[in-house]
Amino acid sequence: MDLRHLHYFVVVVKSNFNLSLAAKKLYISQPALSQLIKSFEDSENIELFERSKGRLQGLTSVGEVFYDNAKKILLQYDNMLTEIREGSAKLKGKVRIGIPPLILGVVFADVIAQLIIHHPDIEFEIIEKGAYELSKRFMVDELDFAILLDPTHIDPDIIDEHLLQQDELSAFMNNQHSLAIKNKLDWPDLHNQLMAILDPSFIIQHKLQKQFDAYNIKPKISAMSSSWDFLMLVAKDSDFITVLPSPVRHFYLDKNIIEKRFTDPISWNVLLCRPKRSRYNRINQYVFDYILNYFNDTKTKTA
């Protein structure tokens, strides 16, 4: 039995064992289809179908196993043809990537630039929104990829998550601040301190509030912004403290501002997320592998 015959067999089963209906779908005669099935059973000395008065009623135990394997073989064959066709074509198409502005500026600017420069035939649509908005768009399948923070709180049955970077939140302040003498900060140190933090569209703000509640402290939050560099400017020449991802220190080099880590830090783990599917098209898989390899190479160089 070749692939064409496997296809006939599967169509018969999916037609509820109605040979007339299956024959119409396959554009062959019913007697020819019936003879093909019988000839294969006789040649292999097996029975695939249960029969009653000459009519197919269902599958035997052998037939059940054969049916499962036939479906797998046909699927693999279809996937192989698709990959061959896609492989012969140039990488071209559109990719939608949702990235929170903070992550785009601190973590993702270089990899996105490299993708755009080296793949001019791929159209990259970058959606800059807060994590909450991106999560909503992700769940209605408006994004090919979303860069989110762990945990995403998205149903694991619909999301494929991969860790890109592990870090934590740090406090940034003027080097003359009263807390600047400490090696590490305890959260109660922030009680009654002037603070400028990210606005509620950022998950970081909610993580901070949860930590403040856990330690029963009340900082004086006098400014909120969606701009991390603005928050750093506010803290640079004042008594304000801001709390941002630790990697920000690589992008804001100023001798007047220092970073202080926490004894009980809040994690800041960046995830590459995509909708969970049994198979991804060539361009989607290529971009996925490119991003993962980029961050794996970065980890290796800094190890």
PDB file of C-alpha atoms in Angstrom:
ATOM      1  CA  MET A   1       0.000   0.000   0.000  1.00  0.00           C
ATOM      2  CA  ASP A   2       1.469   3.379  -1.039  1.00  0.00           C
ATOM      3  CA  LEU A   3       0.696   6.886   0.245  1.00  0.00           C
ATOM      4  CA  ARG A   4      -2.264   7.225  -2.100  1.00  0.00           C
ATOM      5  CA  HIS A   5      -3.794   4.061  -0.703  1.00  0.00           C
ATOM      6  CA  LEU A   6      -3.174   5.228   2.867  1.00  0.00           C
ATOM      7  CA  HIS A   7      -5.099   8.378   1.984  1.00  0.00           C
ATOM      8  CA  TYR A   8      -7.974   6.254   0.633  1.00  0.00           C
ATOM      9  CA  PHE A   9      -8.058   4.232   3.853  1.00  0.00           C
ATOM     10  CA  VAL A  10      -8.184   7.341   6.055  1.00  0.00           C
ATOM     11  CA  VAL A  11     -10.928   8.907   3.941  1.00  0.00           C
ATOM     12  CA  VAL A  12     -13.034   5.749   4.299  1.00  0.00           C
ATOM     13  CA  VAL A  13     -12.766   5.903   8.075  1.00  0.00           C
ATOM     14  CA  LYS A  14     -13.517   9.642   8.149  1.00  0.00           C
ATOM     15  CA  SER A  15     -16.544   9.013   5.932  1.00  0.00           C
ATOM     16  CA  ASN A  16     -18.000   6.854   8.726  1.00  0.00           C
ATOM     17  CA  PHE A  17     -17.201   3.699   6.709  1.00  0.00           C
ATOM     18  CA  ASN A  18     -19.578   4.763   3.929  1.00  0.00           C
ATOM     19  CA  LEU A  19     -17.823   3.520   0.783  1.00  0.00           C
ATOM     20  CA  SER A  20     -20.128   5.430  -1.573  1.00  0.00           C
ATOM     21  CA  LEU A  21     -19.391   8.728   0.173  1.00  0.00           C
ATOM     22  CA  ALA A  22     -15.658   7.994   0.374  1.00  0.00           C
ATOM     23  CA  ALA A  23     -15.518   7.064  -3.318  1.00  0.00           C
ATOM     24  CA  LYS A  24     -17.156  10.374  -4.268  1.00  0.00           C
ATOM     25  CA  LYS A  25     -14.607  12.309  -2.185  1.00  0.00           C
ATOM     26  CA  LEU A  26     -11.759  10.390  -3.811  1.00  0.00           C
ATOM     27  CA  TYR A  27     -13.153  10.583  -7.378  1.00  0.00           C
ATOM     28  CA  ILE A  28     -12.941   6.828  -7.909  1.00  0.00           C
ATOM     29  CA  SER A  29     -15.609   4.172  -8.291  1.00  0.00           C
ATOM     30  CA  GLN A  30     -16.997   2.392  -5.247  1.00  0.00           C
ATOM     31  CA  PRO A  31     -16.143  -1.114  -6.594  1.00  0.00           C
ATOM     32  CA  ALA A  32     -12.529  -0.008  -7.230  1.00  0.00           C
ATOM     33  CA  LEU A  33     -12.240   1.358  -3.682  1.00  0.00           C
ATOM     34  CA  SER A  34     -13.775  -1.774  -2.197  1.00  0.00           C
ATOM     35  CA  GLN A  35     -11.472  -4.024  -4.233  1.00  0.00           C
ATOM     36  CA  LEU A  36      -8.387  -2.003  -3.206  1.00  0.00           C
ATOM     37  CA  ILE A  37      -9.189  -2.458   0.489  1.00  0.00           C
ATOM     38  CA  LYS A  38      -9.939  -6.168   0.128  1.00  0.00           C
ATOM     39  CA  SER A  39      -6.792  -6.797  -1.923  1.00  0.00           C
ATOM     40  CA  PHE A  40      -4.594  -5.189   0.717  1.00  0.00           C
ATOM     41  CA  GLU A  41      -6.206  -7.165   3.555  1.00  0.00           C
ATOM     42  CA  ASP A  42      -5.770 -10.415   1.622  1.00  0.00           C
ATOM     43  CA  SER A  43      -2.153  -9.719   0.671  1.00  0.00           C
ATOM     44  CA  GLU A  44      -1.204  -8.906   4.277  1.00  0.00           C
ATOM     45  CA  ASN A  45      -3.474 -11.605   5.769  1.00  0.00           C
ATOM     46  CA  ILE A  46      -5.141  -9.071   8.093  1.00  0.00           C
ATOM     47  CA  GLU A  47      -8.593  -7.589   8.622  1.00  0.00           C
ATOM     48  CA  LEU A  48      -8.743  -3.826   9.014  1.00  0.00           C
ATOM     49  CA  PHE A  49     -12.533  -3.479   9.116  1.00  0.00           C
ATOM     50  CA  GLU A  50     -15.371  -5.067  11.022  1.00  0.00           C
ATOM     51  CA  ARG A  51     -18.050  -6.165   8.538  1.00  0.00           C
ATOM     52  CA  SER A  52     -21.709  -7.081   8.717  1.00  0.00           C
ATOM     53  CA  LYS A  53     -23.549  -8.416   5.682  1.00  0.00           C
ATOM     54  CA  GLY A  54     -20.784  -7.135   3.414  1.00  0.00           C
ATOM     55  CA  ARG A  55     -20.867  -3.600   4.839  1.00  0.00           C
ATOM     56  CA  LEU A  56     -18.068  -1.897   6.748  1.00  0.00           C
ATOM     57  CA  GLN A  57     -19.094  -1.304  10.360  1.00  0.00           C
ATOM     58  CA  GLY A  58     -15.910  -0.145  12.072  1.00  0.00           C
ATOM     59  CA  LEU A  59     -12.241  -0.923  12.628  1.00  0.00           C
ATOM     60  CA  THR A  60     -10.719  -4.027  14.110  1.00  0.00           C
ATOM     61  CA  SER A  61      -8.027  -3.640  16.770  1.00  0.00           C
ATOM     62  CA  VAL A  62      -5.454  -4.032  13.998  1.00  0.00           C
ATOM     63  CA  GLY A  63      -7.336  -1.464  11.964  1.00  0.00           C
ATOM     64  CA  GLU A  64      -7.281   1.035  14.845  1.00  0.00           C
ATOM     65  CA  VAL A  65      -3.489   0.826  15.073  1.00  0.00           C
ATOM     66  CA  PHE A  66      -3.141   1.022  11.300  1.00  0.00           C
ATOM     67  CA  TYR A  67      -5.427   4.085  11.191  1.00  0.00           C
ATOM     68  CA  ASP A  68      -3.397   5.968  13.813  1.00  0.00           C
ATOM     69  CA  ASN A  69      -0.141   5.220  11.999  1.00  0.00           C
ATOM     70  CA  ALA A  70      -1.620   6.126   8.609  1.00  0.00           C
ATOM     71  CA  LYS A  71      -2.660   9.561   9.881  1.00  0.00           C
ATOM     72  CA  LYS A  72       0.822  10.198  11.289  1.00  0.00           C
ATOM     73  CA  ILE A  73       2.526   9.169   8.041  1.00  0.00           C
ATOM     74  CA  LEU A  74       0.245  11.379   5.940  1.00  0.00           C
ATOM     75  CA  LEU A  75       0.791  14.339   8.261  1.00  0.00           C
ATOM     76  CA  GLN A  76       4.564  13.883   8.110  1.00  0.00           C
ATOM     77  CA  TYR A  77       4.404  13.690   4.335  1.00  0.00           C
ATOM     78  CA  ASP A  78       2.354  16.905   4.101  1.00  0.00           C
ATOM     79  CA  ASN A  79       4.754  18.687   6.473  1.00  0.00           C
ATOM     80  CA  MET A  80       7.720  17.511   4.419  1.00  0.00           C
ATOM     81  CA  LEU A  81       6.215  18.899   1.194  1.00  0.00           C
ATOM     82  CA  THR A  82       5.408  22.198   2.908  1.00  0.00           C
ATOM     83  CA  GLU A  83       8.963  22.536   4.218  1.00  0.00           C
ATOM     84  CA  ILE A  84      10.391  21.769   0.771  1.00  0.00           C
ATOM     85  CA  ARG A  85       8.184  24.410  -0.846  1.00  0.00           C
ATOM     86  CA  GLU A  86       8.953  26.986   1.815  1.00  0.00           C
ATOM     87  CA  GLY A  87      12.652  26.151   1.733  1.00  0.00           C
ATOM     88  CA  SER A  88      12.855  26.979  -1.951  1.00  0.00           C
ATOM     89  CA  ALA A  89      11.327  30.407  -1.344  1.00  0.00           C
ATOM     90  CA  LYS A  90      13.091  33.506  -0.075  1.00  0.00           C
ATOM     91  CA  LEU A  91      12.323  34.585   3.480  1.00  0.00           C
ATOM     92  CA  LYS A  92       9.619  37.162   2.909  1.00  0.00           C
ATOM     93  CA  GLY A  93       6.577  38.200   4.863  1.00  0.00           C
ATOM     94  CA  LYS A  94       5.372  40.077   7.920  1.00  0.00           C
ATOM     95  CA  VAL A  95       6.111  39.398  11.582  1.00  0.00           C
ATOM     96  CA  ARG A  96       4.233  41.109  14.428  1.00  0.00           C
ATOM     97  CA  ILE A  97       6.219  41.454  17.666  1.00  0.00           C
ATOM     98  CA  GLY A  98       4.755  43.024  20.791  1.00  0.00           C
ATOM     99  CA  ILE A  99       7.347  44.525  23.163  1.00  0.00           C
ATOM    100  CA  PRO A 100       6.884  46.747  26.238  1.00  0.00           C
ATOM    101  CA  PRO A 101       8.794  50.027  25.670  1.00  0.00           C
ATOM    102  CA  LEU A 102      11.090  49.464  28.654  1.00  0.00           C
ATOM    103  CA  ILE A 103      12.158  46.012  27.431  1.00  0.00           C
ATOM    104  CA  LEU A 104      12.563  47.284  23.870  1.00  0.00           C
ATOM    105  CA  GLY A 105      14.954  50.004  24.991  1.00  0.00           C
ATOM    106  CA  VAL A 106      16.908  48.045  27.581  1.00  0.00           C
ATOM    107  CA  VAL A 107      17.005  44.502  26.187  1.00  0.00           C
ATOM    108  CA  PHE A 108      15.714  44.276  22.634  1.00  0.00           C
ATOM    109  CA  ALA A 109      16.944  47.263  20.637  1.00  0.00           C
ATOM    110  CA  ASP A 110      20.017  45.518  19.217  1.00  0.00           C
ATOM    111  CA  VAL A 111      18.413  42.206  18.230  1.00  0.00           C
ATOM    112  CA  ILE A 112      15.519  43.990  16.491  1.00  0.00           C
ATOM    113  CA  ALA A 113      17.969  46.231  14.642  1.00  0.00           C
ATOM    114  CA  GLN A 114      19.966  43.176  13.492  1.00  0.00           C
ATOM    115  CA  LEU A 115      16.831  41.410  12.264  1.00  0.00           C
ATOM    116  CA  ILE A 116      15.711  44.450  10.267  1.00  0.00           C
ATOM    117  CA  ILE A 117      19.147  45.152   8.767  1.00  0.00           C
ATOM    118  CA  HIS A 118      19.855  41.569   7.683  1.00  0.00           C
ATOM    119  CA  HIS A 119      16.351  40.701   6.470  1.00  0.00           C
ATOM    120  CA  PRO A 120      15.038  43.576   4.335  1.00  0.00           C
ATOM    121  CA  ASP A 121      12.355  41.359   2.773  1.00  0.00           C
ATOM    122  CA  ILE A 122      10.734  40.704   6.141  1.00  0.00           C
ATOM    123  CA  GLU A 123       8.378  43.398   7.368  1.00  0.00           C
ATOM    124  CA  PHE A 124       8.659  43.733  11.135  1.00  0.00           C
ATOM    125  CA  GLU A 125       5.719  45.376  12.866  1.00  0.00           C
ATOM    126  CA  ILE A 126       6.795  46.347  16.386  1.00  0.00           C
ATOM    127  CA  ILE A 127       3.883  46.979  18.740  1.00  0.00           C
ATOM    128  CA  GLU A 128       5.041  49.005  21.744  1.00  0.00           C
ATOM    129  CA  LYS A 129       2.510  48.541  24.518  1.00  0.00           C
ATOM    130  CA  GLY A 130       2.490  47.701  28.191  1.00  0.00           C
ATOM    131  CA  ALA A 131       2.493  44.034  29.190  1.00  0.00           C
ATOM    132  CA  TYR A 132      -1.223  44.021  30.049  1.00  0.00           C
ATOM    133  CA  GLU A 133      -2.229  45.313  26.620  1.00  0.00           C
ATOM    134  CA  LEU A 134       0.157  42.899  24.887  1.00  0.00           C
ATOM    135  CA  SER A 135      -1.264  39.962  26.875  1.00  0.00           C
ATOM    136  CA  LYS A 136      -4.754  40.846  25.625  1.00  0.00           C
ATOM    137  CA  ARG A 137      -3.585  41.039  22.023  1.00  0.00           C
ATOM    138  CA  PHE A 138      -1.673  37.793  22.396  1.00  0.00           C
ATOM    139  CA  MET A 139      -4.753  35.917  23.604  1.00  0.00           C
ATOM    140  CA  VAL A 140      -6.811  37.007  20.571  1.00  0.00           C
ATOM    141  CA  ASP A 141      -3.985  35.965  18.215  1.00  0.00           C
ATOM    142  CA  GLU A 142      -3.010  39.472  17.076  1.00  0.00           C
ATOM    143  CA  LEU A 143       0.703  38.863  17.669  1.00  0.00           C
ATOM    144  CA  ASP A 144       3.220  36.367  16.285  1.00  0.00           C
ATOM    145  CA  PHE A 145       5.474  37.009  19.293  1.00  0.00           C
ATOM    146  CA  ALA A 146       5.192  38.864  22.569  1.00  0.00           C
ATOM    147  CA  ILE A 147       8.051  39.767  24.877  1.00  0.00           C
ATOM    148  CA  LEU A 148       6.613  39.499  28.375  1.00  0.00           C
ATOM    149  CA  LEU A 149       7.687  39.163  31.984  1.00  0.00           C
ATOM    150  CA  ASP A 150       7.469  36.013  34.055  1.00  0.00           C
ATOM    151  CA  PRO A 151       4.852  35.107  35.162  1.00  0.00           C
ATOM    152  CA  THR A 152       2.606  35.909  32.189  1.00  0.00           C
ATOM    153  CA  HIS A 153      -0.607  34.602  33.829  1.00  0.00           C
ATOM    154  CA  ILE A 154      -1.665  33.271  30.398  1.00  0.00           C
ATOM    155  CA  ASP A 155      -3.166  29.783  30.049  1.00  0.00           C
ATOM    156  CA  PRO A 156      -0.190  27.427  29.451  1.00  0.00           C
ATOM    157  CA  ASP A 157      -2.285  25.527  26.890  1.00  0.00           C
ATOM    158  CA  ILE A 158      -2.147  28.515  24.518  1.00  0.00           C
ATOM    159  CA  ILE A 159       1.321  29.961  25.143  1.00  0.00           C
ATOM    160  CA  ASP A 160       4.833  28.739  24.336  1.00  0.00           C
ATOM    161  CA  GLU A 161       7.291  30.498  26.694  1.00  0.00           C
ATOM    162  CA  HIS A 162      11.097  30.675  26.545  1.00  0.00           C
ATOM    163  CA  LEU A 163      13.336  32.477  29.023  1.00  0.00           C
ATOM    164  CA  LEU A 164      15.602  35.075  27.402  1.00  0.00           C
ATOM    165  CA  GLN A 165      17.089  36.941  30.345  1.00  0.00           C
ATOM    166  CA  GLN A 166      17.084  36.593  34.131  1.00  0.00           C
ATOM    167  CA  ASP A 167      17.584  39.651  36.273  1.00  0.00           C
ATOM    168  CA  GLU A 168      16.045  41.652  39.105  1.00  0.00           C
ATOM    169  CA  LEU A 169      14.813  45.119  40.007  1.00  0.00           C
ATOM    170  CA  SER A 170      17.226  47.595  41.557  1.00  0.00           C
ATOM    171  CA  ALA A 171      16.919  50.975  43.238  1.00  0.00           C
ATOM    172  CA  PHE A 172      18.620  53.935  41.540  1.00  0.00           C
ATOM    173  CA  MET A 173      19.393  57.131  43.443  1.00  0.00           C
ATOM    174  CA  ASN A 174      21.717  60.106  43.732  1.00  0.00           C
ATOM    175  CA  ASN A 175      25.110  59.109  45.112  1.00  0.00           C
ATOM    176  CA  GLN A 176      24.609  61.558  48.013  1.00  0.00           C
ATOM    177  CA  HIS A 177      21.308  60.035  49.101  1.00  0.00           C
ATOM    178  CA  SER A 178      21.161  58.916  52.753  1.00  0.00           C
ATOM    179  CA  LEU A 179      20.660  55.304  51.632  1.00  0.00           C
ATOM    180  CA  ALA A 180      23.665  55.365  49.295  1.00  0.00           C
ATOM    181  CA  ILE A 181      25.975  54.139  52.071  1.00  0.00           C
ATOM    182  CA  LYS A 182      24.192  50.772  52.295  1.00  0.00           C
ATOM    183  CA  ASN A 183      25.563  47.775  50.382  1.00  0.00           C
ATOM    184  CA  LYS A 184      22.068  46.435  49.802  1.00  0.00           C
ATOM    185  CA  LEU A 185      18.645  47.812  50.585  1.00  0.00           C
ATOM    186  CA  ASP A 186      15.917  46.258  52.644  1.00  0.00           C
ATOM    187  CA  TRP A 187      12.401  47.081  51.519  1.00  0.00           C
ATOM    188  CA  PRO A 188      11.542  48.847  54.804  1.00  0.00           C
ATOM    189  CA  ASP A 189      14.329  51.326  53.909  1.00  0.00           C
ATOM    190  CA  LEU A 190      11.914  52.789  51.352  1.00  0.00           C
ATOM    191  CA  HIS A 191       9.242  53.661  53.915  1.00  0.00           C
ATOM    192  CA  ASN A 192       8.422  57.382  53.659  1.00  0.00           C
ATOM    193  CA  GLN A 193      11.081  57.842  50.956  1.00  0.00           C
ATOM    194  CA  LEU A 194      10.332  60.009  47.923  1.00  0.00           C
ATOM    195  CA  MET A 195       9.853  57.770  44.903  1.00  0.00           C
ATOM    196  CA  ALA A 196       9.328  58.123  41.170  1.00  0.00           C
ATOM    197  CA  ILE A 197       8.194  54.886  39.537  1.00  0.00           C
ATOM    198  CA  LEU A 198       6.746  53.447  36.339  1.00  0.00           C
ATOM    199  CA  ASP A 199       3.032  53.974  35.758  1.00  0.00           C
ATOM    200  CA  PRO A 200       0.341  51.259  36.158  1.00  0.00           C
ATOM    201  CA  SER A 201       0.607  50.127  32.516  1.00  0.00           C
ATOM    202  CA  PHE A 202       3.828  48.367  33.567  1.00  0.00           C
ATOM    203  CA  ILE A 203       3.768  45.093  35.489  1.00  0.00           C
ATOM    204  CA  ILE A 204       6.756  46.406  37.450  1.00  0.00           C
ATOM    205  CA  GLN A 205       4.526  48.937  39.157  1.00  0.00           C
ATOM    206  CA  HIS A 206       2.161  46.207  40.316  1.00  0.00           C
ATOM    207  CA  LYS A 207       5.052  44.040  41.501  1.00  0.00           C
ATOM    208  CA  LEU A 208       6.362  46.961  43.525  1.00  0.00           C
ATOM    209  CA  GLN A 209       2.998  47.660  45.108  1.00  0.00           C
ATOM    210  CA  LYS A 210       2.677  44.009  46.058  1.00  0.00           C
ATOM    211  CA  GLN A 211       6.106  44.175  47.731  1.00  0.00           C
ATOM    212  CA  PHE A 212       5.203  47.395  49.577  1.00  0.00           C
ATOM    213  CA  ASP A 213       2.054  45.706  50.905  1.00  0.00           C
ATOM    214  CA  ALA A 214       3.979  42.592  51.936  1.00  0.00           C
ATOM    215  CA  TYR A 215       6.393  44.684  54.014  1.00  0.00           C
ATOM    216  CA  ASN A 216       3.650  47.063  55.177  1.00  0.00           C
ATOM    217  CA  ILE A 217       5.535  50.141  53.988  1.00  0.00           C
ATOM    218  CA  LYS A 218       4.299  53.343  52.381  1.00  0.00           C
ATOM    219  CA  PRO A 219       6.808  55.223  50.229  1.00  0.00           C
ATOM    220  CA  LYS A 220       5.925  58.747  49.105  1.00  0.00           C
ATOM    221  CA  ILE A 221       5.231  58.043  45.430  1.00  0.00           C
ATOM    222  CA  SER A 222       5.153  61.535  43.965  1.00  0.00           C
ATOM    223  CA  ALA A 223       5.780  60.837  40.281  1.00  0.00           C
ATOM    224  CA  MET A 224       4.875  58.155  37.763  1.00  0.00           C
ATOM    225  CA  SER A 225       5.965  57.878  34.160  1.00  0.00           C
ATOM    226  CA  SER A 226       6.161  55.472  31.239  1.00  0.00           C
ATOM    227  CA  SER A 227       9.713  56.705  30.514  1.00  0.00           C
ATOM    228  CA  TRP A 228      12.525  55.001  32.418  1.00  0.00           C
ATOM    229  CA  ASP A 229      15.094  57.588  31.352  1.00  0.00           C
ATOM    230  CA  PHE A 230      12.866  60.362  32.730  1.00  0.00           C
ATOM    231  CA  LEU A 231      12.703  58.524  36.055  1.00  0.00           C
ATOM    232  CA  MET A 232      16.498  58.267  36.109  1.00  0.00           C
ATOM    233  CA  LEU A 233      16.777  61.997  35.436  1.00  0.00           C
ATOM    234  CA  VAL A 234      14.410  62.726  38.321  1.00  0.00           C
ATOM    235  CA  ALA A 235      16.502  60.586  40.690  1.00  0.00           C
ATOM    236  CA  LYS A 236      19.878  61.885  39.485  1.00  0.00           C
ATOM    237  CA  ASP A 237      19.811  65.320  41.134  1.00  0.00           C
ATOM    238  CA  SER A 238      17.237  64.905  43.906  1.00  0.00           C
ATOM    239  CA  ASP A 239      16.204  62.792  46.879  1.00  0.00           C
ATOM    240  CA  PHE A 240      13.909  60.692  44.689  1.00  0.00           C
ATOM    241  CA  ILE A 241      14.488  56.961  44.356  1.00  0.00           C
ATOM    242  CA  THR A 242      13.344  54.979  41.367  1.00  0.00           C
ATOM    243  CA  VAL A 243      13.142  51.183  40.996  1.00  0.00           C
ATOM    244  CA  LEU A 244      13.893  49.753  37.566  1.00  0.00           C
ATOM    245  CA  PRO A 245      15.376  46.603  35.994  1.00  0.00           C
ATOM    246  CA  SER A 246      19.051  46.281  36.864  1.00  0.00           C
ATOM    247  CA  PRO A 247      20.197  46.250  33.158  1.00  0.00           C
ATOM    248  CA  VAL A 248      19.173  49.927  32.935  1.00  0.00           C
ATOM    249  CA  ARG A 249      22.589  50.709  34.470  1.00  0.00           C
ATOM    250  CA  HIS A 250      24.238  49.766  31.145  1.00  0.00           C
ATOM    251  CA  PHE A 251      22.268  52.465  29.313  1.00  0.00           C
ATOM    252  CA  TYR A 252      22.412  55.306  31.804  1.00  0.00           C
ATOM    253  CA  LEU A 253      26.009  56.067  32.678  1.00  0.00           C
ATOM    254  CA  ASP A 254      26.179  58.984  35.085  1.00  0.00           C
ATOM    255  CA  LYS A 255      28.577  59.335  38.026  1.00  0.00           C
ATOM    256  CA  ASN A 256      25.884  61.088  40.079  1.00  0.00           C
ATOM    257  CA  ILE A 257      23.526  58.119  40.143  1.00  0.00           C
ATOM    258  CA  ILE A 258      24.153  54.718  41.706  1.00  0.00           C
ATOM    259  CA  GLU A 259      22.442  51.345  41.732  1.00  0.00           C
ATOM    260  CA  LYS A 260      21.495  49.524  44.921  1.00  0.00           C
ATOM    261  CA  ARG A 261      20.201  45.961  44.888  1.00  0.00           C
ATOM    262  CA  PHE A 262      17.734  44.507  47.403  1.00  0.00           C
ATOM    263  CA  THR A 263      18.313  41.730  49.942  1.00  0.00           C
ATOM    264  CA  ASP A 264      14.912  40.321  48.901  1.00  0.00           C
ATOM    265  CA  PRO A 265      14.848  41.224  45.191  1.00  0.00           C
ATOM    266  CA  ILE A 266      11.909  41.210  42.808  1.00  0.00           C
ATOM    267  CA  SER A 267      12.741  39.060  39.797  1.00  0.00           C
ATOM    268  CA  TRP A 268      12.682  40.554  36.308  1.00  0.00           C
ATOM    269  CA  ASN A 269      12.708  37.626  33.904  1.00  0.00           C
ATOM    270  CA  VAL A 270      12.111  38.355  30.230  1.00  0.00           C
ATOM    271  CA  LEU A 271      10.252  35.749  28.158  1.00  0.00           C
ATOM    272  CA  LEU A 272       9.900  35.185  24.426  1.00  0.00           C
ATOM    273  CA  CYS A 273       6.301  34.049  23.918  1.00  0.00           C
ATOM    274  CA  ARG A 274       4.385  32.787  20.911  1.00  0.00           C
ATOM    275  CA  PRO A 275       1.000  31.080  20.456  1.00  0.00           C
ATOM    276  CA  LYS A 276       1.294  27.332  21.016  1.00  0.00           C
ATOM    277  CA  ARG A 277       0.831  25.452  17.720  1.00  0.00           C
ATOM    278  CA  SER A 278       1.688  22.005  16.399  1.00  0.00           C
ATOM    279  CA  ARG A 279       3.645  23.591  13.553  1.00  0.00           C
ATOM    280  CA  TYR A 280       4.990  27.053  12.691  1.00  0.00           C
ATOM    281  CA  ASN A 281       5.583  28.528   9.271  1.00  0.00           C
ATOM    282  CA  ARG A 282       9.144  28.989   8.056  1.00  0.00           C
ATOM    283  CA  ILE A 283       9.451  32.728   8.699  1.00  0.00           C
ATOM    284  CA  ASN A 284       7.958  32.434  12.189  1.00  0.00           C
ATOM    285  CA  GLN A 285      10.325  29.613  13.114  1.00  0.00           C
ATOM    286  CA  TYR A 286      13.307  31.461  11.656  1.00  0.00           C
ATOM    287  CA  VAL A 287      12.660  34.632  13.706  1.00  0.00           C
ATOM    288  CA  PHE A 288      12.038  32.521  16.817  1.00  0.00           C
ATOM    289  CA  ASP A 289      15.360  30.667  16.393  1.00  0.00           C
ATOM    290  CA  TYR A 290      17.206  33.911  15.592  1.00  0.00           C
ATOM    291  CA  ILE A 291      16.042  35.608  18.813  1.00  0.00           C
ATOM    292  CA  LEU A 292      16.777  32.571  20.981  1.00  0.00           C
ATOM    293  CA  ASN A 293      20.232  32.093  19.472  1.00  0.00           C
ATOM    294  CA  TYR A 294      21.021  35.793  19.895  1.00  0.00           C
ATOM    295  CA  PHE A 295      20.301  35.686  23.620  1.00  0.00           C
ATOM    296  CA  ASN A 296      22.034  32.323  24.080  1.00  0.00           C
ATOM    297  CA  ASP A 297      25.148  33.755  22.424  1.00  0.00           C
ATOM    298  CA  THR A 298      24.940  36.825  24.662  1.00  0.00           C
ATOM    299  CA  LYS A 299      24.759  34.630  27.779  1.00  0.00           C
ATOM    300  CA  THR A 300      27.786  32.629  26.596  1.00  0.00           C
ATOM    301  CA  LYS A 301      29.867  35.775  26.011  1.00  0.00           C
ATOM    302  CA  THR A 302      29.033  37.216  29.432  1.00  0.00           C
ATOM    303  CA  ALA A 303      29.448  33.903  31.335  1.00  0.00           C
TER     304      ALA A 303
END
